[in-house]
Short mmCIF file of C-alpha atoms (C1' of nucleotides) in Angstrom, two decimals:
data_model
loop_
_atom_site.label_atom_id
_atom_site.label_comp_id
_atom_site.label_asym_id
_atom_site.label_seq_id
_atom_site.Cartn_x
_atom_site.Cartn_y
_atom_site.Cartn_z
CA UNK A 668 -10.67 61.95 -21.36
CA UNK A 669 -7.30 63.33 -22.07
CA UNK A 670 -5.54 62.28 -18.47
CA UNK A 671 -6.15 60.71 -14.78
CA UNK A 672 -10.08 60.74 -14.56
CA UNK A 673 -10.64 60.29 -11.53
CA UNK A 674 -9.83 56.75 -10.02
CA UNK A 675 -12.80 54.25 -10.05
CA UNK A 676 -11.25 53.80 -6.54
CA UNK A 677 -10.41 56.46 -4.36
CA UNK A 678 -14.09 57.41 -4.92
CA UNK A 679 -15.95 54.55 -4.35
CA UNK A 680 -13.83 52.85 -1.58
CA UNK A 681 -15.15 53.74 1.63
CA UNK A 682 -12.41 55.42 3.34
CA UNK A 683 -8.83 54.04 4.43
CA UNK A 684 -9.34 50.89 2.07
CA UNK A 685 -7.57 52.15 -0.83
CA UNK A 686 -4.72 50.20 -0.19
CA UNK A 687 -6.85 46.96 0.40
CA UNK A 688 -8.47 48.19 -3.20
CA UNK A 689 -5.61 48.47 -4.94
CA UNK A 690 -3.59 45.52 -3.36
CA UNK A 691 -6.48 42.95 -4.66
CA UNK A 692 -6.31 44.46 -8.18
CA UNK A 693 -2.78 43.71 -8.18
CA UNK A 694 -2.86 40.17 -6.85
CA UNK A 695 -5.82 39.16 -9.53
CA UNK A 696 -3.86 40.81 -12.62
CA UNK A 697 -0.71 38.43 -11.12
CA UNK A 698 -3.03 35.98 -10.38
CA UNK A 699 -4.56 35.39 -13.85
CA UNK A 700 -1.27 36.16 -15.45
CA UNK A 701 -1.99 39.77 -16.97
CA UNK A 702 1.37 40.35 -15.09
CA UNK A 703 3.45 37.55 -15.72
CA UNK A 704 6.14 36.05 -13.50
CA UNK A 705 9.60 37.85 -13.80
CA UNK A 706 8.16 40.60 -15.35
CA UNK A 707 7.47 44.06 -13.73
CA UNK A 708 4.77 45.77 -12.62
CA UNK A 709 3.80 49.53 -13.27
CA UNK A 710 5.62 51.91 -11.57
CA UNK A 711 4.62 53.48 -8.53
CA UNK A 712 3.64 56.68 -10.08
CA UNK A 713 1.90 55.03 -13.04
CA UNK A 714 -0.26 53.06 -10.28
CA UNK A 715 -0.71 56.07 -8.29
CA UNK A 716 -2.06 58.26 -11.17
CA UNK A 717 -4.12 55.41 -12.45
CA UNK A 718 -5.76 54.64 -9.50
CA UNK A 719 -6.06 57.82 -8.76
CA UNK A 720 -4.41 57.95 -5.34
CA UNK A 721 -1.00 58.85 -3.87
CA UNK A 722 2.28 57.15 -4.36
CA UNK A 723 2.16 56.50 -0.27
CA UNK A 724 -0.95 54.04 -0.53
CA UNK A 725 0.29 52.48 -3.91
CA UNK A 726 3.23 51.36 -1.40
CA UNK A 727 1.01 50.08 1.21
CA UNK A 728 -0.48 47.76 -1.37
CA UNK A 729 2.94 46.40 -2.92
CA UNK A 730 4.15 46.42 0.76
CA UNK A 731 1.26 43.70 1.06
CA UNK A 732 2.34 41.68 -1.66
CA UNK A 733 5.99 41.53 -0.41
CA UNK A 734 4.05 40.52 2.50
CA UNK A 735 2.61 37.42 0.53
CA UNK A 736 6.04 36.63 -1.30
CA UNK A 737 4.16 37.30 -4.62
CA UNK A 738 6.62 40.01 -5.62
CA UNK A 739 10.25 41.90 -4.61
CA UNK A 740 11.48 44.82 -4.98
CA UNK A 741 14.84 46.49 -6.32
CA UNK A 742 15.39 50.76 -5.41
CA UNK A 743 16.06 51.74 -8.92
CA UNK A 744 14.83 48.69 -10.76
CA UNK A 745 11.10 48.04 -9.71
CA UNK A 746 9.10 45.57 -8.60
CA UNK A 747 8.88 42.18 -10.09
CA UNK A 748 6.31 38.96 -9.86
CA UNK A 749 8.23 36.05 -7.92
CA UNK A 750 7.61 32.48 -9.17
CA UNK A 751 4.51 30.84 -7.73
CA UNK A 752 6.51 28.30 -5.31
CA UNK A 753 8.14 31.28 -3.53
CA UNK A 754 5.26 32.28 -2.53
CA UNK A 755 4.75 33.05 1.44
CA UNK A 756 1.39 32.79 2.18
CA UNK A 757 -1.89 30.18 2.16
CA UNK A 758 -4.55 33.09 1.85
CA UNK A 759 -8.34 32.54 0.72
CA UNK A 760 -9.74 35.60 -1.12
CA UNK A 761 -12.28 36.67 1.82
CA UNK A 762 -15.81 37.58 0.00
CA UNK A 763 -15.42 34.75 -2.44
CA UNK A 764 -16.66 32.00 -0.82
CA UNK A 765 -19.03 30.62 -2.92
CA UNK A 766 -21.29 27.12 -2.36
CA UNK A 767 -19.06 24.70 -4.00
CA UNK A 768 -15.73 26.69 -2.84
CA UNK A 769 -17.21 25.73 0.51
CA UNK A 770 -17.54 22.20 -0.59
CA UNK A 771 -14.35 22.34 -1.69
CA UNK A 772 -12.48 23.94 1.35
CA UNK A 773 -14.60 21.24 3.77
CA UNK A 774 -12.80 18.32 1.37
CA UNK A 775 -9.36 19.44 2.19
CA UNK A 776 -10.26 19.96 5.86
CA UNK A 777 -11.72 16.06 6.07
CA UNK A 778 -8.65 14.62 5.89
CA UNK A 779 -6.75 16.81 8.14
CA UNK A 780 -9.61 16.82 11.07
CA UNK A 781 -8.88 12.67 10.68
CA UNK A 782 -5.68 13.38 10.78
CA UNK A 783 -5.63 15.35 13.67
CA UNK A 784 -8.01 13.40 15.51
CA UNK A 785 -6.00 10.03 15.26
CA UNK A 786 -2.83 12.47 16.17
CA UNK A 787 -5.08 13.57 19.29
CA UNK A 788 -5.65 10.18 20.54
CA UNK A 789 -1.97 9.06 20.12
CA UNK A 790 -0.49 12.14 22.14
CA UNK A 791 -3.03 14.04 24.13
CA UNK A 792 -1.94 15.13 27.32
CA UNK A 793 -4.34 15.19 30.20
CA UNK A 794 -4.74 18.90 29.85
CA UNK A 795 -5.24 18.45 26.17
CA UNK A 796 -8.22 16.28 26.83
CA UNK A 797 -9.61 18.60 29.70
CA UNK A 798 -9.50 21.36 27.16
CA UNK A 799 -11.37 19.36 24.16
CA UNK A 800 -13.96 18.66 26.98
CA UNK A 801 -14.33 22.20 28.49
CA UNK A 802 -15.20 22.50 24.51
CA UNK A 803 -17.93 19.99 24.90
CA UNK A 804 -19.08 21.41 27.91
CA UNK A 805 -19.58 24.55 26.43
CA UNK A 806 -21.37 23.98 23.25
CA UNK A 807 -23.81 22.04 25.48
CA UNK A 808 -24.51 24.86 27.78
CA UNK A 809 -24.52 27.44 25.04
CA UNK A 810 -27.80 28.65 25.15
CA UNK A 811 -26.89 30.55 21.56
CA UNK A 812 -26.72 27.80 19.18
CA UNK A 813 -25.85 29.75 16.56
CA UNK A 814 -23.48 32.14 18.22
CA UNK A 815 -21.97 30.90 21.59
CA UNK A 816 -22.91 27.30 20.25
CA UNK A 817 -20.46 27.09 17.22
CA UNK A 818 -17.28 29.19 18.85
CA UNK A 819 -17.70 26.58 21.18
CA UNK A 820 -17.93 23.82 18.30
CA UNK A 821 -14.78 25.30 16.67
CA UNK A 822 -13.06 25.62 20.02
CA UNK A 823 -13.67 22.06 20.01
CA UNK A 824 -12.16 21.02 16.53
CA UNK A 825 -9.27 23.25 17.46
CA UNK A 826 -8.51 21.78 20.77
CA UNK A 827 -8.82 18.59 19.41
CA UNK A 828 -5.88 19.95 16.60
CA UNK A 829 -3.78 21.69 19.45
CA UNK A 830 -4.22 18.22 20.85
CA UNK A 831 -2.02 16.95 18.26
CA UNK A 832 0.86 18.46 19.88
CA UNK A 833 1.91 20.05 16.11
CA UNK A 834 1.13 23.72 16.10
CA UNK A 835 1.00 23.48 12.38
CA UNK A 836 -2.48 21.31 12.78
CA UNK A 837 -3.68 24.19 15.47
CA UNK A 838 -3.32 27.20 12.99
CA UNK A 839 -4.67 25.60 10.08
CA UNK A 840 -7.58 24.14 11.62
CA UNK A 841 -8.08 27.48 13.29
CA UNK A 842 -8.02 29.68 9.93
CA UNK A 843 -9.84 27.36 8.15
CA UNK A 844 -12.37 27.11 11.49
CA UNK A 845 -12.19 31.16 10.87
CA UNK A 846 -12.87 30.68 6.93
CA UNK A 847 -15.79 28.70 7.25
CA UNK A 848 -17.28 30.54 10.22
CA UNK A 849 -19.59 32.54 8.38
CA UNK A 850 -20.63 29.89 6.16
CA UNK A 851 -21.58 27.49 9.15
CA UNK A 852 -23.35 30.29 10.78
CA UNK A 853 -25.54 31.00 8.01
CA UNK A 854 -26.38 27.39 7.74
CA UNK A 855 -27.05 26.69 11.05
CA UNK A 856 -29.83 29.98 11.12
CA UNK A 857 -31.24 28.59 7.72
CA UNK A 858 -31.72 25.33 9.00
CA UNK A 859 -35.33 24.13 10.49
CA UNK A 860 -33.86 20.77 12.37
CA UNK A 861 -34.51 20.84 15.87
CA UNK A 862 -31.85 18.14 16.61
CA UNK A 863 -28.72 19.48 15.11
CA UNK A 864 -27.45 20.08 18.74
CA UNK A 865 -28.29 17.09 20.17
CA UNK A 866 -26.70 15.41 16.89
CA UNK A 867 -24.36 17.03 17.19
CA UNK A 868 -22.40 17.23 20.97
CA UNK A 869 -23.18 12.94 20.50
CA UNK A 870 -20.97 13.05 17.34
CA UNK A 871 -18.41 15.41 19.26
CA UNK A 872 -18.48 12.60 22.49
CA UNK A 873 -17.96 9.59 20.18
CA UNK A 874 -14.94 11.91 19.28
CA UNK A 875 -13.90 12.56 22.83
CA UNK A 876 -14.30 8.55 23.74
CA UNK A 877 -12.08 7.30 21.01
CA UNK A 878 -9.67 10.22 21.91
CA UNK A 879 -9.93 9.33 25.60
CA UNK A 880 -9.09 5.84 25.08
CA UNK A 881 -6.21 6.88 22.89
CA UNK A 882 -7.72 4.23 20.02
CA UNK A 883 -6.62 6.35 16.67
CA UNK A 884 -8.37 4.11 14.47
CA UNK A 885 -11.66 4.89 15.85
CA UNK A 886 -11.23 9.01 16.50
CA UNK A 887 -10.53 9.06 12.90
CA UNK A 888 -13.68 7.01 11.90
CA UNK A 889 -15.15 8.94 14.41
CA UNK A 890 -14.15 12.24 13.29
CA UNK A 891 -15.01 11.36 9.28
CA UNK A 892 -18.62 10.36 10.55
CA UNK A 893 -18.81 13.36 12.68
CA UNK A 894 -17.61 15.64 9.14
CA UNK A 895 -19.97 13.82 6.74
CA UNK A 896 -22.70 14.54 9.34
CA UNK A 897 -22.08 17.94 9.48
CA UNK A 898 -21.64 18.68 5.90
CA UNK A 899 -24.84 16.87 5.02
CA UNK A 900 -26.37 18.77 7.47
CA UNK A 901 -25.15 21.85 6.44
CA UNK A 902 -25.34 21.65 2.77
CA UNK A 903 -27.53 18.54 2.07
CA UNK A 904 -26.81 16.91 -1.63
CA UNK B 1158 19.89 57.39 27.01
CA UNK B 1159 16.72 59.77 27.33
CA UNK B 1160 15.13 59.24 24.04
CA UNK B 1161 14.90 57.93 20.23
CA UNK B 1162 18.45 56.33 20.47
CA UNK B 1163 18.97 55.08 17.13
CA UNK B 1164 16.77 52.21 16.31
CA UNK B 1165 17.66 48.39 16.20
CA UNK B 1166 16.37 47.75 13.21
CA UNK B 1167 16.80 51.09 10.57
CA UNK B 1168 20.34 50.45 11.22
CA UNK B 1169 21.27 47.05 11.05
CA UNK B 1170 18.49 46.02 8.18
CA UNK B 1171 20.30 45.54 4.41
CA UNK B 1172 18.57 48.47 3.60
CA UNK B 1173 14.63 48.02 1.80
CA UNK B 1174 13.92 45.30 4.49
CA UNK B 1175 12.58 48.06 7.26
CA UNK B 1176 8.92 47.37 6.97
CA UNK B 1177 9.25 43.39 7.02
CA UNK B 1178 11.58 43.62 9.78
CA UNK B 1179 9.17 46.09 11.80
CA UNK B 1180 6.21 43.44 10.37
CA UNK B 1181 7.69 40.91 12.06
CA UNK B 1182 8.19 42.22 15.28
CA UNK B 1183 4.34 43.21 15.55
CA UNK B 1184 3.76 39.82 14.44
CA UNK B 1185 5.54 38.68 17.14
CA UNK B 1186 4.17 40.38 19.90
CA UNK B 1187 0.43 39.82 18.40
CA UNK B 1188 1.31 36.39 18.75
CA UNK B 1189 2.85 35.59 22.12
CA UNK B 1190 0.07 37.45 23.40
CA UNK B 1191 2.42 40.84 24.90
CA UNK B 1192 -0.68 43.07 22.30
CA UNK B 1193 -3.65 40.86 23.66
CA UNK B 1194 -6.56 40.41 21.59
CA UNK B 1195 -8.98 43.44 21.12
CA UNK B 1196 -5.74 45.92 22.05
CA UNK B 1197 -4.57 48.87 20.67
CA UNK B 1198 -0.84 48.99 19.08
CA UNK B 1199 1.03 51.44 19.95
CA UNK B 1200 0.53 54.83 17.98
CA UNK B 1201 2.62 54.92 14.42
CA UNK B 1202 3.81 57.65 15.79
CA UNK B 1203 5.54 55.99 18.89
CA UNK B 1204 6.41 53.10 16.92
CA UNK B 1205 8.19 55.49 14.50
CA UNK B 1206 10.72 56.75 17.52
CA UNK B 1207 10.84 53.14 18.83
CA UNK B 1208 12.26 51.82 15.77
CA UNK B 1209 13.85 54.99 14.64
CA UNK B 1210 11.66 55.34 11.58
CA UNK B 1211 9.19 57.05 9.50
CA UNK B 1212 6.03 56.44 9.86
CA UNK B 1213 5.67 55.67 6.30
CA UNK B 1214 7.49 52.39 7.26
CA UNK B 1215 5.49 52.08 9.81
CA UNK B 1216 2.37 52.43 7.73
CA UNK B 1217 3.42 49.73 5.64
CA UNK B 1218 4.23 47.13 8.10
CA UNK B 1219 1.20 47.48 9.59
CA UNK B 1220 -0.72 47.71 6.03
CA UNK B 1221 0.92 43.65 5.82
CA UNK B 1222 -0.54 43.26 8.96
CA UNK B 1223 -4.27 44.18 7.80
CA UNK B 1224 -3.54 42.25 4.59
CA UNK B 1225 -3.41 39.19 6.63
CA UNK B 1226 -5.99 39.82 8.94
CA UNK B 1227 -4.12 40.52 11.99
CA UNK B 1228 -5.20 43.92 13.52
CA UNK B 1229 -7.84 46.61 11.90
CA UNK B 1230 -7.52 50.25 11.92
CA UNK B 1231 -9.93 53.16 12.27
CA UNK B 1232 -8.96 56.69 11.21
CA UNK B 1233 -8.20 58.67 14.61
CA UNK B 1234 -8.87 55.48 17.06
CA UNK B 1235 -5.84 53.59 16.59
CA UNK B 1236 -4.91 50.02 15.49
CA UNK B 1237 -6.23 47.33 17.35
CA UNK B 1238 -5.56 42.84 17.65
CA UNK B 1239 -8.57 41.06 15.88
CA UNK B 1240 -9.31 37.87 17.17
CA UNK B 1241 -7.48 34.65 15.60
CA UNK B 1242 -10.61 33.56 14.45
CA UNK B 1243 -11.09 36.38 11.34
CA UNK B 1244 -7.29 36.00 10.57
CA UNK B 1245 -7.13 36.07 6.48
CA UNK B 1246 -3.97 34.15 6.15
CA UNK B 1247 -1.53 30.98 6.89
CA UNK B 1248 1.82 31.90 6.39
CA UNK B 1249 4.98 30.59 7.95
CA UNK B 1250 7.85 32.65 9.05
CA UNK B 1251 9.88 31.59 6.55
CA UNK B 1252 13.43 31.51 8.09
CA UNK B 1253 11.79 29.46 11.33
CA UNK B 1254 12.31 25.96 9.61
CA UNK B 1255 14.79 23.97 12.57
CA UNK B 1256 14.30 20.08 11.95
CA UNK B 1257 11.59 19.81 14.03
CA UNK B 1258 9.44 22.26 12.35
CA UNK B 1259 10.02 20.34 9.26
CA UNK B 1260 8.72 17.38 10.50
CA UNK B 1261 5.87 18.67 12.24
CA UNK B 1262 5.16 20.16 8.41
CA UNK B 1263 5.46 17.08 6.64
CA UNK B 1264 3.35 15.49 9.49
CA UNK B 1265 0.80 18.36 8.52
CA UNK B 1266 1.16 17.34 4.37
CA UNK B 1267 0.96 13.60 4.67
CA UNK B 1268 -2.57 13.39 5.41
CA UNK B 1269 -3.73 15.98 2.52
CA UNK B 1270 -0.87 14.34 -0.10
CA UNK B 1271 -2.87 11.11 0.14
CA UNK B 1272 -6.08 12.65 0.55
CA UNK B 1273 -4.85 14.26 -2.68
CA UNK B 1274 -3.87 11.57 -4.35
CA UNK B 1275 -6.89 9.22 -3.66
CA UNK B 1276 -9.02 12.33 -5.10
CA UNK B 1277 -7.09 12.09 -8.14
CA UNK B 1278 -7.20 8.15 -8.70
CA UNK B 1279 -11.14 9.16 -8.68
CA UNK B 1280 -11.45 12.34 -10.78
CA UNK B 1281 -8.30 12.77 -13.10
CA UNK B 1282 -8.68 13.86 -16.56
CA UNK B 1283 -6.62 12.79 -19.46
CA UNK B 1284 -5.22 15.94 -19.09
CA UNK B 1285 -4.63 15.81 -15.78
CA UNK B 1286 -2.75 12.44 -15.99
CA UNK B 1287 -0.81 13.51 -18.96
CA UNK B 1288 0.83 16.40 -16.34
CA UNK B 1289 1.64 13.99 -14.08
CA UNK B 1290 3.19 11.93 -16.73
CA UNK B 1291 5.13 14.39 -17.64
CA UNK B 1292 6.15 15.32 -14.74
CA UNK B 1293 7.95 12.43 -13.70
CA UNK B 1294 9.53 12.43 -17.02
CA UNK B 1295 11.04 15.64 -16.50
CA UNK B 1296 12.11 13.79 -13.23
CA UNK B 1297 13.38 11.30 -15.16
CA UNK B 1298 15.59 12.75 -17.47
CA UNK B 1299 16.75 15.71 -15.12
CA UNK B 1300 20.41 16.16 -15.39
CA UNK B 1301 20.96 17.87 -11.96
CA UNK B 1302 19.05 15.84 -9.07
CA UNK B 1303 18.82 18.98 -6.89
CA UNK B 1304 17.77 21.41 -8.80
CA UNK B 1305 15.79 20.58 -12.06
CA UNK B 1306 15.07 17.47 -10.00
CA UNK B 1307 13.68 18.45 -7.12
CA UNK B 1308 11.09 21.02 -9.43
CA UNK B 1309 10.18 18.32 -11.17
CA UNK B 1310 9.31 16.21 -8.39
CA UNK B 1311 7.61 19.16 -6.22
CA UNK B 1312 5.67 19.41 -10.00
CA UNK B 1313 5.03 15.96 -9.83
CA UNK B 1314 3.00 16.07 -6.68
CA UNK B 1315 1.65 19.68 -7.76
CA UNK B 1316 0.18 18.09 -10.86
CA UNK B 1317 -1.54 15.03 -8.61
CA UNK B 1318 -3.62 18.18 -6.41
CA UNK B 1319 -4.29 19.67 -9.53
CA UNK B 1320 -5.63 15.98 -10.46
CA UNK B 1321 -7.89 16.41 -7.87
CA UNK B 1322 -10.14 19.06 -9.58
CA UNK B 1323 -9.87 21.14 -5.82
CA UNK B 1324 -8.06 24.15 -6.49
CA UNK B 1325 -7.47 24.40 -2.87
CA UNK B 1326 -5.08 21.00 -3.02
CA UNK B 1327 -3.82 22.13 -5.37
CA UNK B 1328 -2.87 25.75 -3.82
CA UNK B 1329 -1.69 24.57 -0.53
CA UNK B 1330 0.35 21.82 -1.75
CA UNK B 1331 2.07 24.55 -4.06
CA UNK B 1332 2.54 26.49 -0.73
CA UNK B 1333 3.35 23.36 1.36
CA UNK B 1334 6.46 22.45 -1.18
CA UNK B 1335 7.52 26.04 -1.65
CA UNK B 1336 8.08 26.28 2.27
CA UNK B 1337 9.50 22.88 2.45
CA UNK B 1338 12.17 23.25 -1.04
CA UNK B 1339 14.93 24.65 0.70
CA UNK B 1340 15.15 21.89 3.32
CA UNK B 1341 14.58 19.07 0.93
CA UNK B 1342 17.46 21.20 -1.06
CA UNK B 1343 20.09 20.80 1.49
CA UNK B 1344 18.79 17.43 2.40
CA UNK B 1345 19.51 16.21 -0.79
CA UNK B 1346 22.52 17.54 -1.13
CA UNK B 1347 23.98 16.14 1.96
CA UNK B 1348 22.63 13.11 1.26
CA UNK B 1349 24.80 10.61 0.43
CA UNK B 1350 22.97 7.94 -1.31
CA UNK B 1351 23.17 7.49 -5.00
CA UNK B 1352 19.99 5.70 -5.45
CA UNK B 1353 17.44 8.26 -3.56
CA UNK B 1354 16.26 8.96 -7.33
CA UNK B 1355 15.79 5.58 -8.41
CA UNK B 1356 14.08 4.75 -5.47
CA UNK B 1357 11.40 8.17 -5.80
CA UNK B 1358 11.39 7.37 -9.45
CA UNK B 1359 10.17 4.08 -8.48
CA UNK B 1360 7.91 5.15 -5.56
CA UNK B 1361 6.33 7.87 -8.19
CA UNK B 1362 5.72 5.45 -10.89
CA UNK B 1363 3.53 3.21 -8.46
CA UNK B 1364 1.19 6.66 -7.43
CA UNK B 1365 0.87 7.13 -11.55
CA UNK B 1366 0.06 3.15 -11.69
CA UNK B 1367 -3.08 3.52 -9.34
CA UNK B 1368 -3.86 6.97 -10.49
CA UNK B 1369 -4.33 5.40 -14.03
CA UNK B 1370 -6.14 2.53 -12.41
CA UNK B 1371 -8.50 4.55 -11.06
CA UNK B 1372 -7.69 2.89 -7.18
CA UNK B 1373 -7.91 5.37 -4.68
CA UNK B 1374 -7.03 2.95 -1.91
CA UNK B 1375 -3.74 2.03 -3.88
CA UNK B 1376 -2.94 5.91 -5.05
CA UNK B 1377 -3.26 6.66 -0.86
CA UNK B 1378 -1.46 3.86 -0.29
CA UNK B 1379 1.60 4.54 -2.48
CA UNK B 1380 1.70 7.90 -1.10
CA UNK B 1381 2.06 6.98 2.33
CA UNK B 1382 4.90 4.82 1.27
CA UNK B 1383 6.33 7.12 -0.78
CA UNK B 1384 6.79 10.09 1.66
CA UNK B 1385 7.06 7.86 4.76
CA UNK B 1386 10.70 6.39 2.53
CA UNK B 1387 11.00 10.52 1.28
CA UNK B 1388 11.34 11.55 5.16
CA UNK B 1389 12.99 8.70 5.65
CA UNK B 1390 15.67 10.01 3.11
CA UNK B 1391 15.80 13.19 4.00
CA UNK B 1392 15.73 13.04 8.00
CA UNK B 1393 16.37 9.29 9.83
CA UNK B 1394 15.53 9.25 13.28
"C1'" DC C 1063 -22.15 70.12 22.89
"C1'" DA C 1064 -18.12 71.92 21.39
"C1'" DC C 1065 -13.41 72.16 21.04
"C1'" DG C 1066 -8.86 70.57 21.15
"C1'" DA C 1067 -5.62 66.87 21.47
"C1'" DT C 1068 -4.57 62.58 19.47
"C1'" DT C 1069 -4.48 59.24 15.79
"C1'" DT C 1070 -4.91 57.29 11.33
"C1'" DG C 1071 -5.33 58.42 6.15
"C1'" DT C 1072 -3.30 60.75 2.22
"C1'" DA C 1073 -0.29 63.69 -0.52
"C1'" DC C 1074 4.09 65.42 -1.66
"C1'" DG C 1075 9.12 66.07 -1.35
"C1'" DT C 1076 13.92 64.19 -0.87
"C1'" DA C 1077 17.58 60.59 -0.90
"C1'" DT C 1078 19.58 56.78 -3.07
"C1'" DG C 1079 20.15 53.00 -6.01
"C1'" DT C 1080 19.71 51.18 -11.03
"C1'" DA C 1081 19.78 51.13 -15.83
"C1'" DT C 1082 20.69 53.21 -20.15
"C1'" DC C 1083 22.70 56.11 -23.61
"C1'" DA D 735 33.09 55.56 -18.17
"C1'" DG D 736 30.15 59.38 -17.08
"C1'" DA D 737 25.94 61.55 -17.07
"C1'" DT D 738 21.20 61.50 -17.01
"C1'" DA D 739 16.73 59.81 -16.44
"C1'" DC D 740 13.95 57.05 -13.63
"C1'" DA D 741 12.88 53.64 -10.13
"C1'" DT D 742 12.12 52.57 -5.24
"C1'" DA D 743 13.07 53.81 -0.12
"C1'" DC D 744 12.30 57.04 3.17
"C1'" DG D 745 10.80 61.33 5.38
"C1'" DT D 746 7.68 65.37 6.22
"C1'" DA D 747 3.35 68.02 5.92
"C1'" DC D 748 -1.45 68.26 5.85
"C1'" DA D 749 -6.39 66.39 6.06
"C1'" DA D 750 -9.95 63.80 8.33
"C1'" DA D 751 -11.83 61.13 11.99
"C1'" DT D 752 -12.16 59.94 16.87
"C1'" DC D 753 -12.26 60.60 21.75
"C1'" DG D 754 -12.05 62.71 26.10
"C1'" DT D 755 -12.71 66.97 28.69
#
DNA sequence: CACGATTTGTACGTATGTATC
DNA sequence: AGATACATACGTACAAATCGT
């Protein structure tokens, strides 16, 4: 094995996900501080002859991390790791969602969804509300639970956060909705109660009341019941 | 003017910044809706004579554009909008940060920063506490409020996510005051009053107080006072 | 069904800036 | 201080996949 056997990428990654490949190895040998902060990483041709692939998609990936703020570059010097507090980007690694990362990730939505709940019933226009209800509406129509029913659900949690009038609460609670999509989907197929639904849209209109009367206080309690619900439901102790 | 007239962006761009520029821009229209959902981007090709660029620029503004989840790409279809819902990524663009943005972000923070530190009153190690110790020492003795100071007190309320055992407080709060440093940079520095470190001194030593008590009603409690007096500081009304 | 036009994926070559001797 | 090696930035050429005719 004298030179470049060939990569344990190009060949196994299906097609057109080199870069993708490559731009995860990078970010978990920065991550866990194989490559650390200020220093360099490999040239572009070292990478490329490594991994076995061109110098074109070993700039695709580092074009990615620019992306993410976790390194810069310099024409001549090379490309260095940036300290962590530059960094650009709030990004979960996608297949890595694990049982108690999903525990985890629902305690730092709690106390945002209270948050934006008591923020909901402080400033919601009337068009706010309409939307939160259309929501509502929706997931009790759905004849999908599982499918219709829960875009519907998180259409409801993120009309509640556009509610809030801060487009910072709408995009978070819409990528984290997005994060834990899958998870709740799974759970909801795996699960054998009948009543979820039913449980459910009640939890959602105790929600919409509180909101409705603009009373903060109790859309937040309302909203915390609602979440311990649903994660006991979903993932019972 | 019949065709390719020199692009806005190859020309005026520092030089190295052509791929984050032409990022942006997609970002842009991706999000005001002008490349719906479930649409195709234009061909690299065409975007390559509409900015006046290679594709190989193109290719890697787009490849940051995958990274986070925006469109996907099939070999010999084209590039096309995923829905909001599968996006991979919460990032701000970074030079967007007028006052109001600020506040809407510190709106978004105050909620998790007391969620974090009630978390840590409950689960903090010895470890855990000795970090946050420190950092307020650090604090403490920092020569240079704006500088030195200000990591030290972003480190301070680093180390109380880290306190809470949830990796993800931890994370975002390391995102959260990397976005928010340069603001509460020029905030201090225009700041006139001579006893703003006193006072967070002060404010931080009370958090540390019910950490070490183990009160997670007091730890949330000194929170909220502490970074309802920070924007206070930083921003009157 | 096949073929060609179109589009993305990859490889390679050139220009330009940086560091070092 | 100049030259030389080497790094990234950018551009071009070819391969593979898709889609419409």
């Amino acid at each position: 094995m004298t030179r470049g056997e060939t990569s344990p990428i190009a060949l196994l990654t299906p097609k057109g996900a080199a870069a993708e490949e490559i731009a995860r190895h990078l970010m978990m040998l920065i991550g866990n501080g194989t490559i650390a902060v200020g220093n360099k990483l490999p040239t572009e041709q070292t990478l490329s002859r490594q991994f076995g692939v061109s110098r074109t998609v070993v700039r695709e990936a580092i074009s990615r991390l620019k992306s993410d703020g976790l390194v810069q570059s310099r024409q001549g010097s090379g490309v260095s790791v940036v300290p962590a507090s530059l960094r650009k980007s709030f990004k979960l690694q996608d297949a890595a969602l694990d049982r108690r990362q999903v525990i985890a990730l629902l305690e730092l939505r709690q106390p945002l969804e209270m948050a934006s709940a008591r923020l909901a019933a402080a400033r919601h226009t009337a068009k706010d509300l309409r939307k939160i209800v259309d929501a509502q509406q929706r997931m009790q129509s759905s004849l999908d639970w599982s499918d219709e029913g829960l875009q519907a659900d998180l259409d409801f949690h993120h009309a509640v956060a556009k509610a809030t009038g801060n487009h910072f609460y709408a995009d978070f609670m819409a990528f984290l909705g997005g994060a834990l999509r899958a998870t709740i989907l799974t759970a909801r197929s795996e699960s054998k109660n009948p009543n979820i639904k039913a449980i459910t849209l009640q939890e959602h209109a105790k929600i919409i009341e509180a909101i409705k009367a603009r009373d903060a206080d109790a859309a937040g309690h309302a909203m915390l019941l609602h979440l311990q619900g649903a994660s006991f439901r979903m993932a019972p102790p």
